[in-house]
Tab-separated table of C-alpha atoms in Angstrom:
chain	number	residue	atom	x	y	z
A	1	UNK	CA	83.999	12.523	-61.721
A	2	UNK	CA	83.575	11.681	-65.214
A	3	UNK	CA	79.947	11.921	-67.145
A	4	UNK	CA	78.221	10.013	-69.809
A	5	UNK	CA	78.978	12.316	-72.861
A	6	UNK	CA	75.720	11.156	-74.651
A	7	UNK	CA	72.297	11.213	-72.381
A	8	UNK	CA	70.432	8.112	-73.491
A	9	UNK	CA	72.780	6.517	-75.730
A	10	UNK	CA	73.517	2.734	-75.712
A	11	UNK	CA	76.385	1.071	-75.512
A	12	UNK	CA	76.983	-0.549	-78.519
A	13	UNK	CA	80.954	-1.725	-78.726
A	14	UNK	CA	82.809	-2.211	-75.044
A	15	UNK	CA	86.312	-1.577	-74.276
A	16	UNK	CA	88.753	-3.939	-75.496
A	17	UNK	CA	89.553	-6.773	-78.157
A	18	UNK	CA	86.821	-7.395	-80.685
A	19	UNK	CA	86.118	-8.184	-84.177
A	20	UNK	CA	85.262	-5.420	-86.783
A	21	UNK	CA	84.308	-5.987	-90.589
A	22	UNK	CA	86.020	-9.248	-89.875
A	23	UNK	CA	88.964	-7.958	-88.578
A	24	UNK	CA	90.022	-8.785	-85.090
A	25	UNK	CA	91.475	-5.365	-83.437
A	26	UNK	CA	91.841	-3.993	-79.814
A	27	UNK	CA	89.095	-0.815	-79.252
A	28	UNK	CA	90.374	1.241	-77.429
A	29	UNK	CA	87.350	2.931	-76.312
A	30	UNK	CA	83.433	2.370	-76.331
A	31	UNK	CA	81.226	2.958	-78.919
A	32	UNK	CA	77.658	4.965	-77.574
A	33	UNK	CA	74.597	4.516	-80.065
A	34	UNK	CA	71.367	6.684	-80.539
A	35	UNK	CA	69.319	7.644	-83.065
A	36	UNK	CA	68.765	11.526	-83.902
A	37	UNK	CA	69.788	14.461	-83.153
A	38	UNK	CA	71.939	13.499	-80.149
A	39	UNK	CA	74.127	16.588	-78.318
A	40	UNK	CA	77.655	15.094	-77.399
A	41	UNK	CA	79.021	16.515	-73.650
A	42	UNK	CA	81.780	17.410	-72.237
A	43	UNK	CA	82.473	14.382	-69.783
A	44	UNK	CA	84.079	17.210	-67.199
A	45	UNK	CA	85.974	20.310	-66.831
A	46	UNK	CA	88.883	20.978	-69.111
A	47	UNK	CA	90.525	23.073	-71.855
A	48	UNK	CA	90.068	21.631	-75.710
A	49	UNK	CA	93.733	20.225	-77.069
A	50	UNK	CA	92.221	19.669	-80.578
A	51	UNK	CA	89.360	20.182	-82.584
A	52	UNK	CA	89.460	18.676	-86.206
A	53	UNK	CA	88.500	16.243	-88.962
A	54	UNK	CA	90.338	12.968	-89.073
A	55	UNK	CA	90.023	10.378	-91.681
A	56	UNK	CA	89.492	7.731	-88.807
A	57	UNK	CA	88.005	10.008	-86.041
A	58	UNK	CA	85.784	12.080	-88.144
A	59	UNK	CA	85.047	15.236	-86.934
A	60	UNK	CA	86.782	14.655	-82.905
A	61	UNK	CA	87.196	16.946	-79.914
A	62	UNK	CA	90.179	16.296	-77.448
A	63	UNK	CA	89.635	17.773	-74.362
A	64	UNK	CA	92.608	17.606	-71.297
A	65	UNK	CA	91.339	17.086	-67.893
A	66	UNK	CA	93.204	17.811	-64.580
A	67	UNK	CA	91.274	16.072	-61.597
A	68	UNK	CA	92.654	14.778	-57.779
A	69	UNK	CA	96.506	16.363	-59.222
A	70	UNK	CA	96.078	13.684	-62.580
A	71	UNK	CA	96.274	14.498	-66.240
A	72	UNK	CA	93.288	13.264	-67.900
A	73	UNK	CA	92.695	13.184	-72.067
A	74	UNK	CA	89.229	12.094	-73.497
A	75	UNK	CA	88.346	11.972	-76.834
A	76	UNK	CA	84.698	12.430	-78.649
A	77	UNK	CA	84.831	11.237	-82.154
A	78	UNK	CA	82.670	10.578	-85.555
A	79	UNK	CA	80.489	13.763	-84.744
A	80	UNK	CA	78.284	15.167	-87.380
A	81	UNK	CA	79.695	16.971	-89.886
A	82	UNK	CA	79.963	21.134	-89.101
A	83	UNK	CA	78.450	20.919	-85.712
A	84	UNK	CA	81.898	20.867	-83.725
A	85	UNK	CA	80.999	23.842	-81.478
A	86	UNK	CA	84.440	24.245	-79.283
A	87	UNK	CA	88.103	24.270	-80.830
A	88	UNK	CA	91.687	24.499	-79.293
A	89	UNK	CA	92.643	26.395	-76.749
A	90	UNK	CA	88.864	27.022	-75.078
A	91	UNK	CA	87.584	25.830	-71.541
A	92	UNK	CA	84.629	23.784	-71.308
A	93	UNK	CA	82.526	22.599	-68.586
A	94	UNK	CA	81.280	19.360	-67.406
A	95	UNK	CA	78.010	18.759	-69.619
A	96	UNK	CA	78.711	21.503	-72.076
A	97	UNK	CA	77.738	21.361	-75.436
A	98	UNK	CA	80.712	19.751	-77.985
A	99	UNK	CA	78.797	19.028	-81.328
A	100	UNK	CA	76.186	16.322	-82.508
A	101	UNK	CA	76.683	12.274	-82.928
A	102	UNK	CA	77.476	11.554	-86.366
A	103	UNK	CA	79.108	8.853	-88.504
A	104	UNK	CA	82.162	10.651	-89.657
A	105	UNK	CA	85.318	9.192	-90.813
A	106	UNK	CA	85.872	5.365	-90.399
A	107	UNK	CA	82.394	4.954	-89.156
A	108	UNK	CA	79.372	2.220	-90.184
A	109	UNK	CA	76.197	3.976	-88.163
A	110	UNK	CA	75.598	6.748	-86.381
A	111	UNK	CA	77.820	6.542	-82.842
A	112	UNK	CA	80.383	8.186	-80.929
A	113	UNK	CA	82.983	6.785	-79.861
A	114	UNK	CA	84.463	7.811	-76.560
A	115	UNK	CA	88.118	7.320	-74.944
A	116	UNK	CA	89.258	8.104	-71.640
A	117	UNK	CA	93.143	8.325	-71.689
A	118	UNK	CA	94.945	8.392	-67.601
A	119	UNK	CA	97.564	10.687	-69.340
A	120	UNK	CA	97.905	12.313	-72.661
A	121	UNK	CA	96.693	10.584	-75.826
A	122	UNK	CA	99.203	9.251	-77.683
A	123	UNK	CA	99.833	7.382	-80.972
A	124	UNK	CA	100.028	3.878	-79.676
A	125	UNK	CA	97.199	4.621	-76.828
A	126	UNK	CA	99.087	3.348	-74.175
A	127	UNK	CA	97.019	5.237	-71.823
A	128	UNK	CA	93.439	4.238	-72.815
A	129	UNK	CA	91.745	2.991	-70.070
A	130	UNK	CA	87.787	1.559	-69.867
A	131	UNK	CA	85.955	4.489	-69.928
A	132	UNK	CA	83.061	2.607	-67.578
A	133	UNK	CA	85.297	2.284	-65.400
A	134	UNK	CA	85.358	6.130	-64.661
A	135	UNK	CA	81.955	7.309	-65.881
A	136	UNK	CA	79.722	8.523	-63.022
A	137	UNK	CA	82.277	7.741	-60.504
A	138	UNK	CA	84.476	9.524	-58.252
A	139	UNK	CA	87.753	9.541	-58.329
A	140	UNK	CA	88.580	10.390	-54.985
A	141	UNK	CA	85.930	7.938	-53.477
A	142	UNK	CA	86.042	4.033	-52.923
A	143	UNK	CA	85.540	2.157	-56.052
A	144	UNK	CA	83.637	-0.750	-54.256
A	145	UNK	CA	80.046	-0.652	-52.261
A	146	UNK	CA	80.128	-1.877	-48.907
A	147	UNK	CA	78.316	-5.882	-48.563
A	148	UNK	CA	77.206	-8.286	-51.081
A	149	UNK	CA	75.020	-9.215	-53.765
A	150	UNK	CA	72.716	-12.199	-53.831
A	151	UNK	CA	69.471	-13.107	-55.721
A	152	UNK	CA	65.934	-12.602	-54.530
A	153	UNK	CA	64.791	-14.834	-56.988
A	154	UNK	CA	64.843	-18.265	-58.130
A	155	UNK	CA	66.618	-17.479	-61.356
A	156	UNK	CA	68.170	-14.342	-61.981
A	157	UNK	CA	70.256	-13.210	-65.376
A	158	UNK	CA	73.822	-11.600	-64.888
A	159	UNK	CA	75.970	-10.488	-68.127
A	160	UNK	CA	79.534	-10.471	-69.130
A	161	UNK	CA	79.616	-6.776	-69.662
A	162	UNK	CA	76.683	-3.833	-69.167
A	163	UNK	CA	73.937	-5.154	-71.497
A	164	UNK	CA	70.214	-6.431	-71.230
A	165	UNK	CA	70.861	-8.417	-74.627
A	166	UNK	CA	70.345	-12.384	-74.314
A	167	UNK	CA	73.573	-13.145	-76.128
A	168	UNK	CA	75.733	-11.735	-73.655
A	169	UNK	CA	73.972	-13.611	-70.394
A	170	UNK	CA	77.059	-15.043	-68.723
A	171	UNK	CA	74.955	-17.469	-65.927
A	172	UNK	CA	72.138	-17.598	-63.669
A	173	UNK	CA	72.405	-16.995	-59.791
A	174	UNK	CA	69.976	-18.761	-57.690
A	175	UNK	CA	68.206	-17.726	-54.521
A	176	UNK	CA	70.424	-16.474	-51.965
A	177	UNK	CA	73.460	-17.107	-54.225
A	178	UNK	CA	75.452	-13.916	-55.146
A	179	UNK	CA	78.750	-12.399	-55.971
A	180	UNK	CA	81.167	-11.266	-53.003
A	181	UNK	CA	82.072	-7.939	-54.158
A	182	UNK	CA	80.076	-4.837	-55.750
A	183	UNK	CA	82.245	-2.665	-57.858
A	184	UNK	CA	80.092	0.176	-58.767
A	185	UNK	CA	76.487	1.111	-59.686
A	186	UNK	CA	75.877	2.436	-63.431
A	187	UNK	CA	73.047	3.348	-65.822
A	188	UNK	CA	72.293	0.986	-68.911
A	189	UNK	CA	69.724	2.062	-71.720
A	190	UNK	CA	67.001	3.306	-68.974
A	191	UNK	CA	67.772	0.649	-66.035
A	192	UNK	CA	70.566	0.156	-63.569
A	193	UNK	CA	73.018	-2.585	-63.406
A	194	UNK	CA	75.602	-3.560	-60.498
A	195	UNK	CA	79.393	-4.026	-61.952
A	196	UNK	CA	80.184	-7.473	-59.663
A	197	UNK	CA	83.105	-9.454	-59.243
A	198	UNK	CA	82.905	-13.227	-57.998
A	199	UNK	CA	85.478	-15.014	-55.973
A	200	UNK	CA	88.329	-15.348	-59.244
A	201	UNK	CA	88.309	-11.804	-59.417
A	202	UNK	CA	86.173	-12.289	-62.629
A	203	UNK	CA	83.373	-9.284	-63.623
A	204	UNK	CA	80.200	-9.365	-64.289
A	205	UNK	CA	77.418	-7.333	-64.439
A	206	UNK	CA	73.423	-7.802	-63.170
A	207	UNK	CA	70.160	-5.701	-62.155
A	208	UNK	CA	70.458	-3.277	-59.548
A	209	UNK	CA	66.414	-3.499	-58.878
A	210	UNK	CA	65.712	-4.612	-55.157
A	211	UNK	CA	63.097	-6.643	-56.554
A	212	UNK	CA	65.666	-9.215	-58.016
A	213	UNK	CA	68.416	-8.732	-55.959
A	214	UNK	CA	69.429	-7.767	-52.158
A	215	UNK	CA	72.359	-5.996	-50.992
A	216	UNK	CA	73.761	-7.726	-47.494
């Protein structure tokens, strides 16, 4: 299992194609926000592959996971300036201590940005996969929850990726009305959200508070 490298931090930037300074580009990780002093994690066991100062990174750990008989490579970038505490070659622990958030390198606010890689990291990234996909999950377990998810209410919110903001509500569900499959259970800001898929397959994401919603 994989763990949120940043307690408390938002997410700010999702996994995949979006638009930066203007620029469309594919992100190929997520970008986790908080302001502070904010200790960066290790997301689980492993042994450091690098520890340096990149012009795009910033200051970045690599760290190389092996979990269930898989290689696994995630990167922690953008970190504060000197307080990289691990370098290559050293074991870590799920949770330790890597360094501080920062805005290092090609950076525009104080972040880090995370990548889960199934594989080695590469140049092209051709093994980046959505971190929130993995986070607080395990990998040896059953990615969906048994039953389904309808609405206790009259009008209930759900989001087109794990947010509380208005500008990413996606639709409304009505009473009784739902989505067929539940993917997962995670943590956004201080609340938890259900990762849903409807009957296309398509994903979305809504409260996990029995006071909105039911679980059949």
């Amino acid at each position: 299992m994989f763990k949120y490298p940043a307690d408390g931090a938002k997410l700010t930037s999702p996994y995949g194609k979006d638009v930066l300074n203007g620029v469309s580009r594919m992100h190929y990780g997520v970008d986790l926000a908080k302001a502070g002093t904010v200790t960066v994690k290790a997301s689980a066991d492993g042994v450091v592959s690098r520890s340096y100062r990149s012009d795009s990174y910033g200051e970045v750990i690599f760290i190389v996971h092996s979990i269930g008989g898989k290689t696994y490579e995630t990167v922690y970038a953008h970190m504060r300036t000197g307080s990289r505490k691990v370098f290559e070659g050293a074991k870590v622990k799920q949770g330790q201590a890597l360094g501080l958030m920062g805005n290092t390198g090609y950076s525009f606010g104080q972040h880090l940005h995370f990548e889960l890689h199934v594989g080695r990291w590469n140049m092209a990234k051709s093994n980046t996969v959505d971190p929130l996909k993995y986070l607080g999950k395990s990998l040896a377990a059953s990615s969906k929850i048994k039953g389904k998810l309808v609405s206790n209410v009259a009008k209930l919110k759900f989001y087109s990726k794990p947010s509380w903001n208005a500008k990413d509500v996606a639709g409304y569900l009505t009473k009784d009305i739902g989505f067929p499959t539940i993917v997962r259970k995670l943590k956004v800001d201080d609340a938890y959200q259900y990762e849903v898929k409807n009957s296309k397959g398509h994903t979305y994401y809504v409260t996990a508070s029995s006071k909105y919603i039911k679980v059949k």
